[in-house]
Coordinates of C-alpha atoms and ligand atoms in Angstrom, one line a residue:
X1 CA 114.6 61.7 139.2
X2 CA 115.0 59.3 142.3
X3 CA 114.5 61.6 144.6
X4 CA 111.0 63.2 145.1
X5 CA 111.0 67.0 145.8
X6 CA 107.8 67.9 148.4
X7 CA 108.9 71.8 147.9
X8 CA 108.1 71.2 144.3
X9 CA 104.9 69.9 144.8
X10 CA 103.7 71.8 147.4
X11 CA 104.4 74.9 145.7
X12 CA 102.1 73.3 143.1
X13 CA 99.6 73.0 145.3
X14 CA 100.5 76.7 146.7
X15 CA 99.6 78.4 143.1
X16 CA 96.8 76.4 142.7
X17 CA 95.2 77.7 145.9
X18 CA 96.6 80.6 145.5
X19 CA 94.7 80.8 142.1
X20 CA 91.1 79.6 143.8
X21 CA 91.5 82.5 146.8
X22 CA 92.1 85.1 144.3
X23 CA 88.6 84.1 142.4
X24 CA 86.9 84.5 146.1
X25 CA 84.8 87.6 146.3
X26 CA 84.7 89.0 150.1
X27 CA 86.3 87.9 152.5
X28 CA 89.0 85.4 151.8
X29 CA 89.4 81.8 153.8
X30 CA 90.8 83.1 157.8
X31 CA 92.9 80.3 159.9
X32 CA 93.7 81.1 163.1
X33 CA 97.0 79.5 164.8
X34 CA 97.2 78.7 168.6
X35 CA 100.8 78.5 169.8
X36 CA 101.7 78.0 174.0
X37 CA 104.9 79.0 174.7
X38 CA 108.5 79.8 172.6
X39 CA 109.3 75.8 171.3
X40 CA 111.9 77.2 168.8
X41 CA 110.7 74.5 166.8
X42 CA 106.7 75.2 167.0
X43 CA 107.7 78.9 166.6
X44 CA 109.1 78.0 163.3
X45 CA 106.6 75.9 162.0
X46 CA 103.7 78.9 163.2
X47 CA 105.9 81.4 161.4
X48 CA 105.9 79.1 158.1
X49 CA 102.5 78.2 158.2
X50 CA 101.4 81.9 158.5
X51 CA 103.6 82.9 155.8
X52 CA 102.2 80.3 153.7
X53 CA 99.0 81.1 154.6
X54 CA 99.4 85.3 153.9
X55 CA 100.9 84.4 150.1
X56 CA 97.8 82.0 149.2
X57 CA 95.6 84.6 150.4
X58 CA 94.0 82.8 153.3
X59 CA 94.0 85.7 156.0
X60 CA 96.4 84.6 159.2
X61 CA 95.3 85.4 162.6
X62 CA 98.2 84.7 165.5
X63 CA 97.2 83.6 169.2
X64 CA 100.8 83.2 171.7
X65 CA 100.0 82.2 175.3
X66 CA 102.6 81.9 178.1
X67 CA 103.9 78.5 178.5
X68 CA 101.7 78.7 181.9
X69 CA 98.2 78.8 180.5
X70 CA 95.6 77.4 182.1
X71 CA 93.4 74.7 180.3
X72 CA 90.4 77.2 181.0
X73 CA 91.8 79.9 179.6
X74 CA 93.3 77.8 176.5
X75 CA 89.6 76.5 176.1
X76 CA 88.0 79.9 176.3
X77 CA 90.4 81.3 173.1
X78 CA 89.0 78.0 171.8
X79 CA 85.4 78.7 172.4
X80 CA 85.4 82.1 171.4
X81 CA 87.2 81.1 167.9
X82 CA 84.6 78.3 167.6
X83 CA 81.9 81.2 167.5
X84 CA 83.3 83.4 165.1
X85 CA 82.2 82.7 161.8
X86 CA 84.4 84.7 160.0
X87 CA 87.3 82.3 161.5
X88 CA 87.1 78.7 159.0
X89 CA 90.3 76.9 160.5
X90 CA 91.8 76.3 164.0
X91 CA 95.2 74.6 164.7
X92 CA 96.8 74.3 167.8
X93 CA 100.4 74.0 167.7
X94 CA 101.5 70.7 168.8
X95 CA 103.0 69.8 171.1
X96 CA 101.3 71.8 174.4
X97 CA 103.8 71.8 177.5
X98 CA 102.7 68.6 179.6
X99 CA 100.3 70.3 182.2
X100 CA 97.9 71.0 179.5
X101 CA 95.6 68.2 177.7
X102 CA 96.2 68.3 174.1
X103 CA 93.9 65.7 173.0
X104 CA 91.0 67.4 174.7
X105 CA 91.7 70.7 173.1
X106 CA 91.7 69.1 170.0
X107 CA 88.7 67.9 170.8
X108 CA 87.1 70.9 171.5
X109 CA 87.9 72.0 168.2
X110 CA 84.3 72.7 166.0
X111 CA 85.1 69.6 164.0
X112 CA 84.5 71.5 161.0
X113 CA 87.4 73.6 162.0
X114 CA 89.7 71.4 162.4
X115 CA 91.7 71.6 159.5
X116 CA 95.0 69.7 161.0
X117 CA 92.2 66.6 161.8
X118 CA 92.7 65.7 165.2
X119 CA 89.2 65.7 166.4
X120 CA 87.7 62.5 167.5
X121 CA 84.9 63.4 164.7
X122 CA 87.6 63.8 162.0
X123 CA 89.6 60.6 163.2
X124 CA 86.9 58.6 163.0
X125 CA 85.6 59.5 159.4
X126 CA 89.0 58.4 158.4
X127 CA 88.3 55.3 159.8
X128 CA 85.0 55.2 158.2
X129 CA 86.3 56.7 155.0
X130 CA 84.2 59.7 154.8
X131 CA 86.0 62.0 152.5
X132 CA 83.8 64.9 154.4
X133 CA 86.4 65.2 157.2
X134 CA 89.6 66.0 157.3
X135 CA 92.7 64.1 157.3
X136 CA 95.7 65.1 159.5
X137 CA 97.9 66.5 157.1
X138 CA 100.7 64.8 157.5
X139 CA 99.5 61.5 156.0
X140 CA 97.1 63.2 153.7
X141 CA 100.8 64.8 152.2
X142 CA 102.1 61.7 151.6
X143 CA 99.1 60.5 149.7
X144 CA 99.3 64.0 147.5
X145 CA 102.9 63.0 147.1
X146 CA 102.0 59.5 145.7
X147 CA 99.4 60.5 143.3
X148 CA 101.3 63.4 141.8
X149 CA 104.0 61.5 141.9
X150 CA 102.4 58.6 139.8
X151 CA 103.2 55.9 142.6
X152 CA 100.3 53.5 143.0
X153 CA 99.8 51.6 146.3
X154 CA 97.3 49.2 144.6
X155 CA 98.3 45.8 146.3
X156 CA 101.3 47.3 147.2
X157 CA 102.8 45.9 150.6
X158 CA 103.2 49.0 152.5
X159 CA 105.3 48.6 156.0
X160 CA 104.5 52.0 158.3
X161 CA 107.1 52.5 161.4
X162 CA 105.2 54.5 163.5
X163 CA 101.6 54.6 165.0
X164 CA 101.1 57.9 166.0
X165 CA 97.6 59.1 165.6
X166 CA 99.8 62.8 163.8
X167 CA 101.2 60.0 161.3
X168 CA 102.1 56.4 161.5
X169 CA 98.2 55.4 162.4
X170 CA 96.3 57.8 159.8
X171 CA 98.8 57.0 157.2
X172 CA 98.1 52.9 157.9
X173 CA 94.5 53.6 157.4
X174 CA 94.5 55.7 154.3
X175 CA 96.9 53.1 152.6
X176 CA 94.6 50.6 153.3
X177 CA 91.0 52.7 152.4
X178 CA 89.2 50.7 149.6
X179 CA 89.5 53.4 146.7
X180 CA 92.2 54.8 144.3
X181 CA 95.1 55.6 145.8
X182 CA 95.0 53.2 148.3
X183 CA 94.3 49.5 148.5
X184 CA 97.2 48.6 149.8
X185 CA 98.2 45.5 152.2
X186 CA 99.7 47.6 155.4
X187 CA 102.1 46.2 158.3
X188 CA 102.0 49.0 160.9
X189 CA 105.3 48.4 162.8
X190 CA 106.0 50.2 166.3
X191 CA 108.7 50.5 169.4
X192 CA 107.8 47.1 170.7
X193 CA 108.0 45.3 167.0
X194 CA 110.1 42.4 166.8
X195 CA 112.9 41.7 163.8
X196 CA 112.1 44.7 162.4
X197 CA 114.4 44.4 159.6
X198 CA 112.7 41.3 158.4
X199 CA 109.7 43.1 157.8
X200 CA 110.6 46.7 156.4
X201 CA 113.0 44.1 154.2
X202 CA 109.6 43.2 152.5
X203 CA 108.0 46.5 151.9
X204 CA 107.3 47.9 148.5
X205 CA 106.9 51.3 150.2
X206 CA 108.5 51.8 153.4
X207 CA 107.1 55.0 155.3
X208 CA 109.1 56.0 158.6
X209 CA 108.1 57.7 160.6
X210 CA 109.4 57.7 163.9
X211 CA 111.5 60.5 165.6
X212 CA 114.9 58.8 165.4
X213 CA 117.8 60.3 162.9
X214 CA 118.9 58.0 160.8
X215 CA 117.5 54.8 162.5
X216 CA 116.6 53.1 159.1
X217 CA 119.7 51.6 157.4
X218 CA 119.9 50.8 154.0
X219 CA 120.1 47.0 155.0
X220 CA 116.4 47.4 156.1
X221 CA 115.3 48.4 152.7
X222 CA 114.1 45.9 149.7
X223 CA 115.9 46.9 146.7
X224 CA 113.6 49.0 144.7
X225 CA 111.7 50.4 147.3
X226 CA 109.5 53.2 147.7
X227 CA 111.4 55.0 151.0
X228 CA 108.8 57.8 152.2
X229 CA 111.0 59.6 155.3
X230 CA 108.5 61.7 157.7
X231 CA 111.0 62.1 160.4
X232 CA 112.3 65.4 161.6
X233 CA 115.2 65.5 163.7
X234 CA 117.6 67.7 164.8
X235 CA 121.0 66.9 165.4
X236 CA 123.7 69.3 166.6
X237 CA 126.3 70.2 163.6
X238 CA 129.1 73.1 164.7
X239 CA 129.5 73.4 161.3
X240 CA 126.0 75.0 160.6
X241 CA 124.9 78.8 161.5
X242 CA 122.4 77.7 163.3
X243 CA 124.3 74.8 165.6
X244 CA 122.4 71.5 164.4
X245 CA 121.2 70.0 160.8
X246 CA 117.8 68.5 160.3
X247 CA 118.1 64.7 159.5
X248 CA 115.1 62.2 158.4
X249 CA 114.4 58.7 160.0
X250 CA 116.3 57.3 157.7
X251 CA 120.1 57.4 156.6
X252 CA 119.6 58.8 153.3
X253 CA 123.2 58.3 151.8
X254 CA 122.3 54.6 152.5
X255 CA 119.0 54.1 151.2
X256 CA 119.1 56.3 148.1
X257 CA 121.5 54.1 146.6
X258 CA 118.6 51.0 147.2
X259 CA 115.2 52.6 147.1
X260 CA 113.8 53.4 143.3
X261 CA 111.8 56.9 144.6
X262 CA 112.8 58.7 148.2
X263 CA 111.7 61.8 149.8
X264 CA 114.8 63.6 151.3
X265 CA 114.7 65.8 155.0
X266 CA 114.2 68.3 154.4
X267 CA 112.6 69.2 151.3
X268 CA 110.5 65.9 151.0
X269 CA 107.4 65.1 153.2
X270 CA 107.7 68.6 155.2
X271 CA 107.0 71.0 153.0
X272 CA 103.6 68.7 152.2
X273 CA 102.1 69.3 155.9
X274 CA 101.8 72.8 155.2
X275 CA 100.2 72.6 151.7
X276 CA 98.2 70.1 153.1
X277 CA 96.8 72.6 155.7
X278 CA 96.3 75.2 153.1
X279 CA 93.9 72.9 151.3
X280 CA 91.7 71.8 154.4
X281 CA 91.5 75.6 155.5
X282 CA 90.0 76.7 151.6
X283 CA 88.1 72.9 152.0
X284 CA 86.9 74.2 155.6
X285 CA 85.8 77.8 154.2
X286 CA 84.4 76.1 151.2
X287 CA 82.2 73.8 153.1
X288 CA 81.2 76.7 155.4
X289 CA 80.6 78.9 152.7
X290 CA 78.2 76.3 150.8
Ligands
NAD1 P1 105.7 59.9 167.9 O1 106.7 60.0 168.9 O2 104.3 60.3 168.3 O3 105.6 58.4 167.3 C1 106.8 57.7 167.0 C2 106.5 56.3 166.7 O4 107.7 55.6 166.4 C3 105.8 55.6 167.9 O5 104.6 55.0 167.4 C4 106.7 54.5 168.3 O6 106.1 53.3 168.6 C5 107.6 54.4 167.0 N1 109.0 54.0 167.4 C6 109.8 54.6 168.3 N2 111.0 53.9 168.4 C7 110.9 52.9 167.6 C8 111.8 51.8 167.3 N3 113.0 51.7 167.8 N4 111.4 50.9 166.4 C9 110.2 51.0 165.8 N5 109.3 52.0 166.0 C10 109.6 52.9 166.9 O7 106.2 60.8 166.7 P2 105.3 61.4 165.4 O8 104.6 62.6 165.9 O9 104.6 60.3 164.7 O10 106.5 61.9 164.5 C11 107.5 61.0 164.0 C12 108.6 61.8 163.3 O11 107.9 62.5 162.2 C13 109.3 62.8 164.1 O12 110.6 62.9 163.7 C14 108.5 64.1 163.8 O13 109.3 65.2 163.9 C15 108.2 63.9 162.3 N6 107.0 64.6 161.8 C16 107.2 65.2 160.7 C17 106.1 65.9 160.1 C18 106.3 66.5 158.8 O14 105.7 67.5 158.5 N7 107.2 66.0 158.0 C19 104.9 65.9 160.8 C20 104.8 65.3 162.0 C21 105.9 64.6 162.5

């Protein structure tokens, strides 16, 4: 089938951890979600991660502060989950309203707790291709997605729009990691790229990722393509319950035609961030637990 289906495979991964929890005697793997303010959107994605979480068996625990939190306070809750050893995972939901540092708080993360991989520590190993960190899940999703999926990137020329450390960035680096499922040649293309189209036009595997719905036209897309779409976008639909439809990066009716493989929004990369997460938290208690 052309197009990939993320649900599919991240309810794989789902029953697979869900099967490794269930063999755990005591207490099971414990992740603990930080969410300032009522984002509709972050409120969502808390609510599906701790769902997800509760049916693998990796025990939720649920920390809402007022949009008006102080970084002090914010890095106390921090602190004090840092210390508790029965807690293996911290996230912060991203992003924090604007008065607040988020890269700091990432940072203050234990960096063996950081299971969505924004610390410095866990940045860096990616760089340095120590497979004892862990990798933002995001990117890390579109690797699983690849190797399940039997895609290879082996000398593949794989154009990234987008350099977001959450994304675009990570995703550059692991494409290009020397090792299996990598060792690909990687154009990393961003707002202030010139003739795009010329160089997506050349990709093998095109992974957008970006923020803008529907930006990537199926004239930018070699025929044959890999099209990976991360974006998540919501744009206002009257005809829908809820006012607005999600859209990807790219114009899907467009590029499925083109591309031979394509991950459709939603249901492609999506569902993959919060698998992903599932796995670093039983990684995180693992390693704790060792
Ligand atoms: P971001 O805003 O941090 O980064 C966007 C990137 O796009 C920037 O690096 C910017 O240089 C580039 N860009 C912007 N306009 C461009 C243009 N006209 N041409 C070329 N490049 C351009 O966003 P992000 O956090 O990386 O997220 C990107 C998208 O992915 C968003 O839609 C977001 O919702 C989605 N996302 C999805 C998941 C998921 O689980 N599927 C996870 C994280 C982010």
């Amino acid at each position: 089938m052309k197009a990939i289906n993320g649900k599919q495979i991240a309810s794989d991964i789902v029953d697979e951890l869900t099967a490794k929890t269930a063999s755990i005697q005591g207490p099971k793997p414990c992740i603990a979600f930080i969410r300032v303010g009522e984002d509709p959107a972050s409120v969502s994605y808390v609510r599906g991660k701790n769902r997800t979480a509760e049916k693998i068996g990796i025990t939720p625990l649920l920390f809402a502060f007022e949009d008006s939190i102080s970084q002090e306070t914010l890095d106390a809750k921090i602190d004090e989950l840092n210390a508790d050893a029965s807690v293996n995972g911290i996230l912060i939901q991203s992003p924090l309203p604007s008065h607040l540092d988020e890269q700091s708080a990432f940072n203050r993360i234990d960096p063996n707790k950081d299971v969505d991989g924004f610390h410095v520590i866990n940045a860096g190993r990616v760089v340095q291709e120590d497979s004892a960190g862990f990798v933002s899940c995001t990117p890390a999703g579109i690797i699983e997605i690849c190797q399940r999926e039997g895609i290879s990137l082996e000398g593949k020329h794989v154009v990234v729009i987008g350099r977001s450390l959450i994304v675009g960035k990570t995703f550059a680096l692991l494409a290009m990691q020397n090792g299996p499922q990598a060792n690909a040649t990687v154009t990393v293309c961003h707002s202030r790229t010139r003739n795009l189209k010329e160089i997506t036009r050349q990709a093998d595997v095109l992974v957008a990722a970006i923020g803008r719905p529907e930006m990537v036209t199926g004239d930018m897309i070699k025929d044959g393509a890999v099209v990976i779409d991360v974006g998540i976008n919501r744009v206002e639909d009257a005809s829908k319950k809820k006012g607005y439809k999600l859209v990807g990066d790219v114009n899907f009716a467009e590029a499925e035609p083109i591309a031979s493989r394509i991950t459709p929004v939603p249901g492609g990369v999506g569902p993959m961030t919060v698998a992903m997460l599932m796995k670093n938290t039983v990684k995180a208690y693992e390693l704790q637990n060792s």
